[in-house]
Coordinates of C-alpha atoms in Angstrom, one line a residue:
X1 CA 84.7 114.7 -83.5
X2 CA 84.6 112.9 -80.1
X3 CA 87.5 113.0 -77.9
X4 CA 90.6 110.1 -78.2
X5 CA 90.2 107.6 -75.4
X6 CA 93.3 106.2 -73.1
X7 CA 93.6 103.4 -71.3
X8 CA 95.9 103.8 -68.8
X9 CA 97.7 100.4 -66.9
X10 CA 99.4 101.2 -63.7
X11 CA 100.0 99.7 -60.6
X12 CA 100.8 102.6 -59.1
X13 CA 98.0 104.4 -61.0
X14 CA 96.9 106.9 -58.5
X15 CA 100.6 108.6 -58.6
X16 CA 99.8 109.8 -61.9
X17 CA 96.4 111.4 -61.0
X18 CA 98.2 115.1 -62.4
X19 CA 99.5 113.2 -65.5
X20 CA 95.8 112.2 -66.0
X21 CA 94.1 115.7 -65.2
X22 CA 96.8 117.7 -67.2
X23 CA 95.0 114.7 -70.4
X24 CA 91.6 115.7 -69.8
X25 CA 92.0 119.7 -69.4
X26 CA 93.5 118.6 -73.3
X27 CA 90.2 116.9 -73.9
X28 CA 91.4 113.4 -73.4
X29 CA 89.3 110.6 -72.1
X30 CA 91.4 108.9 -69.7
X31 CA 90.2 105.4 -68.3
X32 CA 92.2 103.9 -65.6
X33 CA 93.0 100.6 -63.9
X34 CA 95.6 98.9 -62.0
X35 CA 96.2 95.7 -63.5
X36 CA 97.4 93.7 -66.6
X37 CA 94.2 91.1 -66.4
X38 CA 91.8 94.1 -65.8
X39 CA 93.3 95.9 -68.8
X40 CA 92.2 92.7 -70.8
X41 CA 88.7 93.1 -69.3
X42 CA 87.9 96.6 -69.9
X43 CA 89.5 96.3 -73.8
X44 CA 86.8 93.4 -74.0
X45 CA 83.8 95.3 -73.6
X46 CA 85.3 98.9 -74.7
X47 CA 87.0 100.8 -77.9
X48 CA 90.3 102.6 -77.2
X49 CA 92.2 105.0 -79.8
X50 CA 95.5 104.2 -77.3
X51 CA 96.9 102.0 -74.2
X52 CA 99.7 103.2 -71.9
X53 CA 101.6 100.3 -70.4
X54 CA 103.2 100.3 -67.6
X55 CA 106.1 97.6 -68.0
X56 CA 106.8 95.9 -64.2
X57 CA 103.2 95.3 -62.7
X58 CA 102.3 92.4 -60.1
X59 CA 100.3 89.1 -62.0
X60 CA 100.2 89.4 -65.5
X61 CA 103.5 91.4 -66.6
X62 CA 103.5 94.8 -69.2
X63 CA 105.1 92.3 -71.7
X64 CA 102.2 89.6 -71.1
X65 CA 99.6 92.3 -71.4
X66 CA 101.0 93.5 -74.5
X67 CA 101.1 89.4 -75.6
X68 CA 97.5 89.7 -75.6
X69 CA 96.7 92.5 -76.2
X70 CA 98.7 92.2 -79.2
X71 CA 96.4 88.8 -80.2
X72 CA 92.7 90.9 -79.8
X73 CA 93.2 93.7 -81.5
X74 CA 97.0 94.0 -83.6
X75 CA 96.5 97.3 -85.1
X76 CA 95.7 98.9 -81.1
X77 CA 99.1 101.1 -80.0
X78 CA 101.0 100.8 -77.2
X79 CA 102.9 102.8 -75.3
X80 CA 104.9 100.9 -73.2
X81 CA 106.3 102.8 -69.9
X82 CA 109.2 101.4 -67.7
X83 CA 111.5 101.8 -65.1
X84 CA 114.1 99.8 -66.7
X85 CA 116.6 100.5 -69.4
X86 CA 117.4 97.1 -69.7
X87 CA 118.0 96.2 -73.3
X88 CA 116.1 92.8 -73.7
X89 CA 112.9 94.3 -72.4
X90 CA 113.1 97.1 -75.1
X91 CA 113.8 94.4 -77.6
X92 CA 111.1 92.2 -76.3
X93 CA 108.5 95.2 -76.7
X94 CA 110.4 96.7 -79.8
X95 CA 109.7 93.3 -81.1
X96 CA 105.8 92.9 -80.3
X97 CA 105.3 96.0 -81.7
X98 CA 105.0 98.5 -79.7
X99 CA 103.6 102.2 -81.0
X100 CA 105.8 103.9 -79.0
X101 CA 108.6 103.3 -75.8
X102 CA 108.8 105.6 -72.4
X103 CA 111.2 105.2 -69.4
X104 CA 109.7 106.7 -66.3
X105 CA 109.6 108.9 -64.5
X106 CA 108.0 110.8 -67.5
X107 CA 106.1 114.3 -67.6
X108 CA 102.8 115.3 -69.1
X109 CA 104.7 116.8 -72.2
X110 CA 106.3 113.4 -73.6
X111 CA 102.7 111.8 -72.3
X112 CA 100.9 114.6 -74.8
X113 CA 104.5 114.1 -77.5
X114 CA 103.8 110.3 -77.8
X115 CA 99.5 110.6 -78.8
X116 CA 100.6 112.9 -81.2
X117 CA 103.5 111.1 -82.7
X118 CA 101.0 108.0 -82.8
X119 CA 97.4 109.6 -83.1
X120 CA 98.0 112.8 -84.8
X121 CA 100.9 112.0 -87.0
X122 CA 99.5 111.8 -90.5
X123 CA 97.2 114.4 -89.7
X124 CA 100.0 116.8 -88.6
X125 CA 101.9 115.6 -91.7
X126 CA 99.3 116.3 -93.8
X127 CA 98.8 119.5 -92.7
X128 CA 102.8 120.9 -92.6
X129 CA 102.7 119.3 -96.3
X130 CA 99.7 121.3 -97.2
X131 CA 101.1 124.5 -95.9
X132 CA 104.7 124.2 -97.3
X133 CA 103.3 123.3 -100.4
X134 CA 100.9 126.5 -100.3
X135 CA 104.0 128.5 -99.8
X136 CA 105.9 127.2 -102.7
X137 CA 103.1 127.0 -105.0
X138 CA 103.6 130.6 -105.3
X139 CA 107.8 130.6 -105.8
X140 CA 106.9 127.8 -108.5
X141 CA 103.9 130.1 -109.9
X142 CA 107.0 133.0 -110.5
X143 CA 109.8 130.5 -111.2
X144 CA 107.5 129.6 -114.4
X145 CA 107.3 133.2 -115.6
X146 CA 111.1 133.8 -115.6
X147 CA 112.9 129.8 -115.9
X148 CA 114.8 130.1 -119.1
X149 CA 117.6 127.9 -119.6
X150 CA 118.0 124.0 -119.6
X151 CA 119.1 124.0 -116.1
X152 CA 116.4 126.0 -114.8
X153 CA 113.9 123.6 -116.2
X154 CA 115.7 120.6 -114.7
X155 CA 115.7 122.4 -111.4
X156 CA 111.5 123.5 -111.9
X157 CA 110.4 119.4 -113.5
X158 CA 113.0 118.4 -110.0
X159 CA 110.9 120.3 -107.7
X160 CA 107.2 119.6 -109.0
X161 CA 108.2 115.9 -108.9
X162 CA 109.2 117.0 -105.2
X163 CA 105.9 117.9 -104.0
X164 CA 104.0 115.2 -105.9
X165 CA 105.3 112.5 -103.8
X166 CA 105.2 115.0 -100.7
X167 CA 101.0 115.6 -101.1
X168 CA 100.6 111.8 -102.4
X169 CA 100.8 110.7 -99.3
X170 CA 98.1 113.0 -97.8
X171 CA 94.6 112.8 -98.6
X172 CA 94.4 116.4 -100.3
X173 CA 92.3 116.6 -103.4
X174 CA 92.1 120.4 -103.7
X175 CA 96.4 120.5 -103.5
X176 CA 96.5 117.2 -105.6
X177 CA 94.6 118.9 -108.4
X178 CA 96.5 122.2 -107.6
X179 CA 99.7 120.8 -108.2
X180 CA 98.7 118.9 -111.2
X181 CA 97.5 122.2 -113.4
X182 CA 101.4 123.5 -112.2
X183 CA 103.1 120.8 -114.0
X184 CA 100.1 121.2 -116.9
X185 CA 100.8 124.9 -117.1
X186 CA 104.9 123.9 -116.5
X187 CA 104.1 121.9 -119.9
X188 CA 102.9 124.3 -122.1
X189 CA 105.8 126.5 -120.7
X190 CA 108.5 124.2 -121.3
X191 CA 107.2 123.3 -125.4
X192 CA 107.6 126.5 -125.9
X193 CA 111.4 126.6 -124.6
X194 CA 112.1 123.3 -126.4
X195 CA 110.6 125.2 -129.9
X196 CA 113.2 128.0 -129.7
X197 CA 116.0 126.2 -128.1
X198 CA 115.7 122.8 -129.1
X199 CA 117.8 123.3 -133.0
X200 CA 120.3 125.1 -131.4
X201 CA 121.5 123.1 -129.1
X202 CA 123.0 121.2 -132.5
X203 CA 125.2 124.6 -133.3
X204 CA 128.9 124.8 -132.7
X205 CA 129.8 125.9 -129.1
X206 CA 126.4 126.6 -128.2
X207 CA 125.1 125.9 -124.3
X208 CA 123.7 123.2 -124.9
X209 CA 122.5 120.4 -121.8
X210 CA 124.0 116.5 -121.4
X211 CA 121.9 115.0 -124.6
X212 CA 121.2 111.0 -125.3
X213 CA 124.2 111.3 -127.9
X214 CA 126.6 113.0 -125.5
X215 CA 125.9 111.2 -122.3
X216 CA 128.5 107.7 -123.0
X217 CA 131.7 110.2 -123.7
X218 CA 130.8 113.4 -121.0
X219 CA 129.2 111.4 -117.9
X220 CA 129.9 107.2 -118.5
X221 CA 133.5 107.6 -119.7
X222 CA 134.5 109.5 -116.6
X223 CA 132.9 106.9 -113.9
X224 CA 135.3 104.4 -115.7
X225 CA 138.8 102.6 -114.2
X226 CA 140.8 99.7 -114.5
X227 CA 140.5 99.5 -110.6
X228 CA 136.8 99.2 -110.1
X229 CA 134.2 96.9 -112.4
X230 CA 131.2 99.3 -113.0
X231 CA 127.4 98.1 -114.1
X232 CA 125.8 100.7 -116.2
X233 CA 121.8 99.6 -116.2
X234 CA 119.6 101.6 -118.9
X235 CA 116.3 101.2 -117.8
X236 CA 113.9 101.3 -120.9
X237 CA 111.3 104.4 -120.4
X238 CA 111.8 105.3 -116.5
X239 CA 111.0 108.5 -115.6
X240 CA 112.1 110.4 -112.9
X241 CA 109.3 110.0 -110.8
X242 CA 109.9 106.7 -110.8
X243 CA 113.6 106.7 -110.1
X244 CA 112.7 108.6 -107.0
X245 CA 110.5 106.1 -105.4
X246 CA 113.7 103.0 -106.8
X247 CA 116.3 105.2 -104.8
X248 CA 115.5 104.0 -101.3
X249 CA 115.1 100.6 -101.8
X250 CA 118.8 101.1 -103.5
X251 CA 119.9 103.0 -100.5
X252 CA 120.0 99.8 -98.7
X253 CA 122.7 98.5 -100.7
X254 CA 124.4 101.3 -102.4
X255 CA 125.4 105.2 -101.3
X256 CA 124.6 108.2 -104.0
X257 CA 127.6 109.9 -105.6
X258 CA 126.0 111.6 -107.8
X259 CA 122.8 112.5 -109.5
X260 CA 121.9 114.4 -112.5
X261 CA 119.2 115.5 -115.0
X262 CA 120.1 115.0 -118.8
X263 CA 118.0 115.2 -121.5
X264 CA 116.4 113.1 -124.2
X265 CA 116.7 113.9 -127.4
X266 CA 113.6 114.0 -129.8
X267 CA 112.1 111.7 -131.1
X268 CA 111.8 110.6 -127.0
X269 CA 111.3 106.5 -128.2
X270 CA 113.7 104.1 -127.8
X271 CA 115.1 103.5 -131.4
X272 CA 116.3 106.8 -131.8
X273 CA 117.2 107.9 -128.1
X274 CA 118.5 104.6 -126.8
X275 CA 120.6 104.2 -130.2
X276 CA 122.1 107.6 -129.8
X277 CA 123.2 106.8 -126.0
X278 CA 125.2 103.9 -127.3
X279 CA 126.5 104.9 -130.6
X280 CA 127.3 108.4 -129.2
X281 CA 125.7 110.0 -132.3
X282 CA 122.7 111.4 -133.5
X283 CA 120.3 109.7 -135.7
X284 CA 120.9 111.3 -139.2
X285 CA 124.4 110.3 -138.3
X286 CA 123.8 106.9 -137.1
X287 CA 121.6 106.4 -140.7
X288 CA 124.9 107.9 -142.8
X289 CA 127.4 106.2 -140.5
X290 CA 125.8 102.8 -140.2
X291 CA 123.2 102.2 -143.0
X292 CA 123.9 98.3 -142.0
X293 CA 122.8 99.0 -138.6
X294 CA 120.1 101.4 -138.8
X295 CA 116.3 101.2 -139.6
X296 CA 113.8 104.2 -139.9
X297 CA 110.2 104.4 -139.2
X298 CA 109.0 102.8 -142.0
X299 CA 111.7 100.1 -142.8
X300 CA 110.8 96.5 -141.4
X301 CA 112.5 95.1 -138.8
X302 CA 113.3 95.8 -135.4
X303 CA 114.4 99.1 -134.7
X304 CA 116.9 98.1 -131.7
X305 CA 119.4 94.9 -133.0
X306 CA 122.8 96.9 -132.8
X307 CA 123.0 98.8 -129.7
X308 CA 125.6 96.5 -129.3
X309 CA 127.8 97.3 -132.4
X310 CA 126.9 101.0 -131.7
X311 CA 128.5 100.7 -128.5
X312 CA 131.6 98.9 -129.8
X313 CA 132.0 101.1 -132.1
X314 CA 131.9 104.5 -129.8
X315 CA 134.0 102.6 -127.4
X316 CA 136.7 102.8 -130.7
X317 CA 136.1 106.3 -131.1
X318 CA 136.7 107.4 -127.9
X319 CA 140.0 105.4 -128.1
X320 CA 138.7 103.0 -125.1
X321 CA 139.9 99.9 -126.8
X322 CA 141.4 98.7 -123.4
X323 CA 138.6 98.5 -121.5
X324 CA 136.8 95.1 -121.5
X325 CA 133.0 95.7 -122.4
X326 CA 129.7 93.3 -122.6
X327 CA 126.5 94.3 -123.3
X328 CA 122.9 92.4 -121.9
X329 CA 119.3 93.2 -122.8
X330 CA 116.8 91.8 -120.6
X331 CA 113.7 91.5 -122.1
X332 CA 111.7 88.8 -120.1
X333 CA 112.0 87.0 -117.0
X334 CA 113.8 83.9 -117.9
X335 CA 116.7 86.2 -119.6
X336 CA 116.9 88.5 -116.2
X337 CA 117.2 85.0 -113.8
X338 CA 120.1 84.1 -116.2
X339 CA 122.1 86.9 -115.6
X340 CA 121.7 87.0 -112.0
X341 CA 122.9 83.3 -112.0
X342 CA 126.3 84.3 -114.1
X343 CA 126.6 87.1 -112.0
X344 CA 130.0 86.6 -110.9
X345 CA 131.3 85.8 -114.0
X346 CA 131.2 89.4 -115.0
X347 CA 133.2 90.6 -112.1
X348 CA 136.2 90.9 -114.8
X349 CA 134.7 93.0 -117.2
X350 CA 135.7 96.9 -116.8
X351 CA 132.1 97.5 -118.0
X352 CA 129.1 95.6 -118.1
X353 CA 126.0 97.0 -120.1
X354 CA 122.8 95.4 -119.2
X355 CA 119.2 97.5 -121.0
X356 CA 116.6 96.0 -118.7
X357 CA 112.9 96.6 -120.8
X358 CA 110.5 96.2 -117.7
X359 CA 109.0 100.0 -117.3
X360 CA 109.0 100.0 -120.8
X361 CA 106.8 96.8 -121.1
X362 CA 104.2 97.9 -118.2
X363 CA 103.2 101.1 -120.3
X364 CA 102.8 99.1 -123.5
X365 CA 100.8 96.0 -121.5
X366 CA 98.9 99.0 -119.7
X367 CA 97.4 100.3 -123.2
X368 CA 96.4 97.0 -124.4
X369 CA 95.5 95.6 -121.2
X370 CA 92.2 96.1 -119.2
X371 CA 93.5 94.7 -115.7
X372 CA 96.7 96.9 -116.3
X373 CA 94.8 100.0 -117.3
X374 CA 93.0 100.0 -113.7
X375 CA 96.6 98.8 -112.0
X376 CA 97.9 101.8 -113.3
X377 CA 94.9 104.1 -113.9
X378 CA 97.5 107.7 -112.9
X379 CA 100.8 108.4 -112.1
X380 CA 100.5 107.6 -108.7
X381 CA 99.1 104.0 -109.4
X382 CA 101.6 104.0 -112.2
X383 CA 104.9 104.5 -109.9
X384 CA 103.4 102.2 -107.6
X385 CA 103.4 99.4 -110.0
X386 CA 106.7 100.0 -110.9
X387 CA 108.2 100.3 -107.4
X388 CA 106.5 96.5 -106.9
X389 CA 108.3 95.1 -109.5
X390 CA 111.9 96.2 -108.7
X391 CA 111.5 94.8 -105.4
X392 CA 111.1 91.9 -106.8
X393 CA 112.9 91.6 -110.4
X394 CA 116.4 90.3 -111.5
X395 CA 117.1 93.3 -111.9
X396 CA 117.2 94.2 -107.8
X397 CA 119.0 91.1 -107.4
X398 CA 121.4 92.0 -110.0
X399 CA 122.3 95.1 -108.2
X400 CA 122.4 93.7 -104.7
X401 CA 125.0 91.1 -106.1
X402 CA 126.5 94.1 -107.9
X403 CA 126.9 95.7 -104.3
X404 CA 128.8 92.2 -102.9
X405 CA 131.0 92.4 -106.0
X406 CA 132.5 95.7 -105.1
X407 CA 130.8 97.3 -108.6
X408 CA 130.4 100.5 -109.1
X409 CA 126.7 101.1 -110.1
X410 CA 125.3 103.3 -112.5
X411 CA 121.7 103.7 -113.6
X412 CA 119.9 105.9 -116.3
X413 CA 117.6 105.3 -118.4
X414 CA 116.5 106.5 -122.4
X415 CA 113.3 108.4 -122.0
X416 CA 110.2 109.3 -119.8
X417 CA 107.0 108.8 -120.9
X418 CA 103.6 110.8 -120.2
X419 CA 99.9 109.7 -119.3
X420 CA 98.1 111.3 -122.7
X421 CA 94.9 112.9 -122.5
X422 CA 93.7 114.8 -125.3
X423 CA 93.7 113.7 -129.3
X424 CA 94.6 115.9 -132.0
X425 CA 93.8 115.4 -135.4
X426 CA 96.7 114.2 -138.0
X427 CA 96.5 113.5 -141.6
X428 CA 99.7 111.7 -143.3
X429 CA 99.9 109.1 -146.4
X430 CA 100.4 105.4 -145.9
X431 CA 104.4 105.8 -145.3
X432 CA 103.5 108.5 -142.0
X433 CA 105.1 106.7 -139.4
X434 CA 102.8 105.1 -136.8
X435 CA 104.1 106.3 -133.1
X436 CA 101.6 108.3 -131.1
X437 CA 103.4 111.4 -129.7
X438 CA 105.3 112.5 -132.8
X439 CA 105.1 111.5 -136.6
X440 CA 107.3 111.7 -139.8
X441 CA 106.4 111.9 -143.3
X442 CA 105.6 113.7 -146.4
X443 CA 102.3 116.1 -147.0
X444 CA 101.2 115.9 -143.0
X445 CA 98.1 117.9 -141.9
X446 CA 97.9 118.8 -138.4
X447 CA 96.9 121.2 -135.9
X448 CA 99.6 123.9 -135.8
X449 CA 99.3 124.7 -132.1
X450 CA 99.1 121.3 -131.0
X451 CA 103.1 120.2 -132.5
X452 CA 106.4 121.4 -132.6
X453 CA 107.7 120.7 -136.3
X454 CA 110.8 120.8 -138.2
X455 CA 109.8 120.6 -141.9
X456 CA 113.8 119.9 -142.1
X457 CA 115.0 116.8 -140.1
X458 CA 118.5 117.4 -140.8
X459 CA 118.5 120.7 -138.7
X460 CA 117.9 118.5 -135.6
X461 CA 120.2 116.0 -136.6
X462 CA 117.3 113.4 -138.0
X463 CA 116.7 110.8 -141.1
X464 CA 114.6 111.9 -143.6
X465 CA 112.6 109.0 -145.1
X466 CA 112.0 111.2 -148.3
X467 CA 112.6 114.5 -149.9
X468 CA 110.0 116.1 -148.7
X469 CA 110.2 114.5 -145.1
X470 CA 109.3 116.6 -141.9
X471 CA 108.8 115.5 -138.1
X472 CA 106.2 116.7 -135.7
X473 CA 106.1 116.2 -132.1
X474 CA 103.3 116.2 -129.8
X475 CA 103.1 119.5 -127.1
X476 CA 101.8 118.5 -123.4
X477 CA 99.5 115.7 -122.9
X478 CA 98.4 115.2 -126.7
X479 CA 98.4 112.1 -128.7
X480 CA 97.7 111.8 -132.3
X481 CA 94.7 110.2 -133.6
X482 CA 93.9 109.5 -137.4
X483 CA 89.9 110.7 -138.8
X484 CA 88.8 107.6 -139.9
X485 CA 87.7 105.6 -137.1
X486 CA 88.3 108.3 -134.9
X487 CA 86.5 107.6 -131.9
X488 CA 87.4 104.3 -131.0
X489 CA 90.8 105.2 -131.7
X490 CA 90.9 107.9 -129.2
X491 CA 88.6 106.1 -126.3
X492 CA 91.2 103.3 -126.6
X493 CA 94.8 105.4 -126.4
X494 CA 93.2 107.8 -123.4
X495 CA 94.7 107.4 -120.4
X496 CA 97.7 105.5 -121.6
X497 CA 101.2 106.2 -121.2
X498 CA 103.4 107.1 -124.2
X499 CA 106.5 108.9 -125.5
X500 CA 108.0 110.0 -128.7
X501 CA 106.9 113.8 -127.9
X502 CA 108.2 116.5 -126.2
X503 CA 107.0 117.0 -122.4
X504 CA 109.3 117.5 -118.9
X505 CA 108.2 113.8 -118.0
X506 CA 109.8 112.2 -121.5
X507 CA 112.5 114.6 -122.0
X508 CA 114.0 115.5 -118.4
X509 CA 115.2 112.2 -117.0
X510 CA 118.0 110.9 -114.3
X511 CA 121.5 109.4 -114.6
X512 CA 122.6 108.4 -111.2
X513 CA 125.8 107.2 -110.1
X514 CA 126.7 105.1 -106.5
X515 CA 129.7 103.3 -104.8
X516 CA 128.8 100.4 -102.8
X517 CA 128.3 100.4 -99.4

C-alpha cells in the first residue's frame, strides 16, 4: 500500500519543520509550499489523499484556496488551520466543506488525530465493528443454547438486528455471512420455542407476551388522555429492522418514550393479525363474534373491510365510549396527500387511527416485479428501499405535522415478514388456502419437520373452515410450493419476502411510543 500524501499550505511553513518530520517517521509523505496560488499549482500536476490549510496567508487567502480547491477536485479534504476563533471564518469554511477544522498553535498529536478521523475513519470503524462483533458472536453463540422465555428472545432477535446494521456498513463478507448463519441457527431455535409455548400462551394466567389481540387494551389504552390528541400509525408488514433505520429520521421531530417488542400472533398476515390488533380478539373469536364482519381463507372478498367496526367495537368493550376516535387507511398516494392536507382537522379527535400499506406493497410489487426484485435483492437493499420512501411519503409529512400539532405519536405495526429461501412440498385439496408461509385445510400432506401444526385450530384461538380443518406454518426461511408445476413455482417465489409463518423477523416486531419535541 503506498504511503498517504499531504499537502501542506503555510506561510510560515518552515516553523512546522518538527510537525513535518514527526509525519514522515509515521510514514507520511509530506509536500510543502508557502502559498495559496502555489498550492493550486502543485494539486494541478499531482494526487493528494489530504491538504492542510493554513487560514491567514498573504495573496490568495485559506478561504480562497479552499474556493478553488473546492471547484477542481470536491471530494479532496481539507483541514483548515487558523489563528482565529472568529466565528464567521469557521462558518465560511464549515460552509465550503471542510474535512476537518484546527486553531493553532497545534501539536503533532491532533496533526496525526485529524488524518485519522478523515483517512482512516471507516477503516478504524470497520475494524472496532469487526472485533466487537467477534466478541459477541460468542455471548450470542451461548445466549442461543440457554434463551427460554418470550423476553429472552426479544432481547436475542433485538441484538442480532444490532449488529446487522453495525457490520452493514463495513465491507466484511466473512462477518456478514457469519452473522447471517446466527440469526439462521437463531431461527430454527426460536420454531422450536414457538411449538412448545405458542398454545399456551392462550391458557388462563399463563406468562404469556403483549400479543396482536392484547396490544389496543394493555399498551394503546394507557398512552390515551383527554389532554393530549395521539396518532396511532400501523404500518402494514414493517419489521424491526426497518423501524430501526425510520427512528432517526423521526428523531428529528419527535423524542422516544418508549419502545417495546410485542409479538404477532399466528397466522403473521394481515387479515388475521391486523384484525385482532383492532378488534382486541382473536380470530376464532372475531369469526363467532362478528360473522358479519369476518371472512376466512377461502370466502370471497376482502379479508380487511371492518378494522374499523372492529375498533369501534373494542373501544365499547373497554368502556372508552368518551374518547373521540377515527380511523384512515392509506393505501395509495392520492389517499396519503389527502390526509396530510386535512391534517389539522383532526387535531380534535382524542385518537386518530391511520393503517398506512406502503412496506406492505413493496414486498408484494418485489415478487411480481423484476426491477423491484433487483431494488430489493436482500435485507440490506430491502431496508434501504424502505428508508427512501418514508423520507419522502405522506406518511413523514403526516408525522411532522403531527409533531406541530402537539400529538402524541405512536407507531407499530401488524407483522414482519421474511426473505424465503427454500420450498417444501405441500399437498392440500382445492379449498387449502393459498398464502405461502402457512396453509389451512382438510387432508394436507407435508413435510413434518419443515411446519409447526395444530391439527385443532381452536387450541390457538383460530377458524376452522371445516371439521376436519388443521393449520400449518412454515419454520425458518421456507415457503410452500405445490408439485404440479413445481419448478417454475419455486424459481419465481425465491428470494421474495413473505409472512404468514412463524420466524423472529414476522413474529417479533416494535410498538414505539414519542412526545413531540
Amino acid at each position: 500500500m503506498s504511503n498517504i500524501k499531504i499537502l501542506w499550505v503555510d506561510d510560515e511553513i518552515d516553523l512546522l519543520k518538527p510537525h513535518i518530520i514527526f509525519l514522515e517517521k509515521k510514514n507520511y509523505d509530506v509536500v510543502t509550499c508557502k502559498s495559496g496560488s502555489e498550492a493550486i499549482d502543485i494539486l494541478d500536476t499531482e494526487k493528494f489523499d489530504i491538504v492542510f490549510l493554513d487560514e491567514n496567508m498573504p495573496g490568495l487567502t485559506g478561504l480562497e484556496t479552499l474556493n478553488e480547491i473546492k471547484e477542481k477536485q470536491d471530494n479532496l479534504p481539507v483541514v483548515m488551520i487558523t489563528k482565529s476563533e472568529e466565528e464567521y471564518i469557521m462558518e465560511e469554511a464549515i460552509g465550503s466543506k471542510i474535512a476537518d477544522y484546527l486553531i493553532k498553535p497545534v501539536n503533532p498529536n491532533q496533526i496525526l488525530l485529524s488524518l485519522k478521523k478523515n483517512l482512516d475513519h471507516s477503516r478504524l470503524v470497520s475494524e472496532k465493528t469487526t472485533s466487537n462483533y467477534q466478541q459477541e458472536f460468542r455471548k450470542i453463540a451461548m445466549d442461543l443454547t440457554m434463551v427460554n422465555s418470550f423476553e429472552e428472545w426479544a432481547t436475542l432477535y433485538q441484538k442480532l438486528i444490532y449488529w446487522e446494521l453495525q457490520l452493514e456498513d463495513i465491507e466484511d463478507a466473512g462477518m456478514f455471512e457469519i452473522l447471517e448463519s446466527q440469526k439462521t441457527e437463531a431461527n430454527i431455535q426460536f420454531g422450536k420455542f414457538i411449538e412448545k409455548n405458542y398454545a399456551k400462551w392462550f391458557e388462563p394466567y399463563y406468562d404469556a407476551p403483549v400479543m396482536s389481540h392484547t396490544l389496543f387494551k394493555e399498551k394503546i389504552v394507557p398512552e390515551l388522555n383527554k389532554e393530549q390528541p395521539t396518532l396511532l400509525v400501523v404500518v402494514d408488514n414493517l419489521r424491526y429492522d426497518q423501524w430501526k433505520v425510520f427512528e432517526p429520521i423521526i428523531n428529528g421531530y419527535y423524542k422516544k418514550d418508549k419502545e417495546e417488542a410485542f409479538y404477532s400472533i399466528l397466522p403473521t398476515a394481515t387479515q388475521y393479525a391486523r384484525n385482532a390488533i383492532f378488534s382486541g380478539l382473536m380470530p376464532g373469536d372475531m369469526e363467532k363474534l362478528f360473522p358479519q364482519f369476518w371472512k376466512n381463507d377461502t370466502d370471497e372478498g376482502g379479508k380487511n373491510l371492518h378494522e374499523a367496526d372492529f375498533l369501534e367495537s373494542q373501544i365499547k368493550r373497554l368502556g372508552l365510549t368518551h374518547l373521540t376516535c377515527e380511523f384512515h387507511k392509506i393505501t395509495n398516494l392520492k389517499t396519503g396527500k389527502k390526509l396530510v392536507e386535512n391534517f389539522k382537522s383532526l387535531k380534535n379527535n382524542d385518537l386518530t387511527v391511520v393503517v398506512y400499506n406502503f412496506v406492505d406493497m413493496l414486498s408484494h410489487s418485489k415478487t411480481e416485479m423484476e426491477v423491484v426484485k433487483e431494488l430489493a435483492s436482500n435485507d440490506k437493499a430491502y431496508r434501504s428501499l424502505a428508508v427512501s420512501w418514508f423520507k419522502n411519503s405522506p406518511l413523514f409529512e403526516m408525522i411532522q405535522k403531527a409533531q406541530q400539532l402537539g400529538f402524541k405519536l405512536i407507531l407499530t405495526t401488524d407483522h414482519g415478514t421474511i426473505n424465503v429461501k427454500n420450498p417444501s412440498k405441500v399437498i392440500g385439496d382445492r379449498d387449502t388456502s393459498l398464502n405461502l408461509r402457512y396453509k389451512t385445510g382438510r387432508s394436507l400432506t407435508y413435510d413434518n419437520k419443515d411446519v409447526i401444526e395444530f391439527k385443532n385450530p381452536k387450541e390457538v384461538h383460530l377458524p376452522s373452515i371445516n371439521m376436519s380443518s388443521s393449520f400449518i406454518f412454515a419454520k425458518t426461511d421456507l415457503f410452500f410450493a405445490y408439485p404440479n408445476n413445481y419448478n417454475h413455482y419455486v424459481s419465481y417465489y425465491r428470494n421474495t419476502y413473505q409472512h404468514g409463518g412463524v420466524s423472529l423477523e414476522e413474529m417479533i416486531i416494535p410498538f414505539v411510543v414519542f412526545n413531540p419535541k
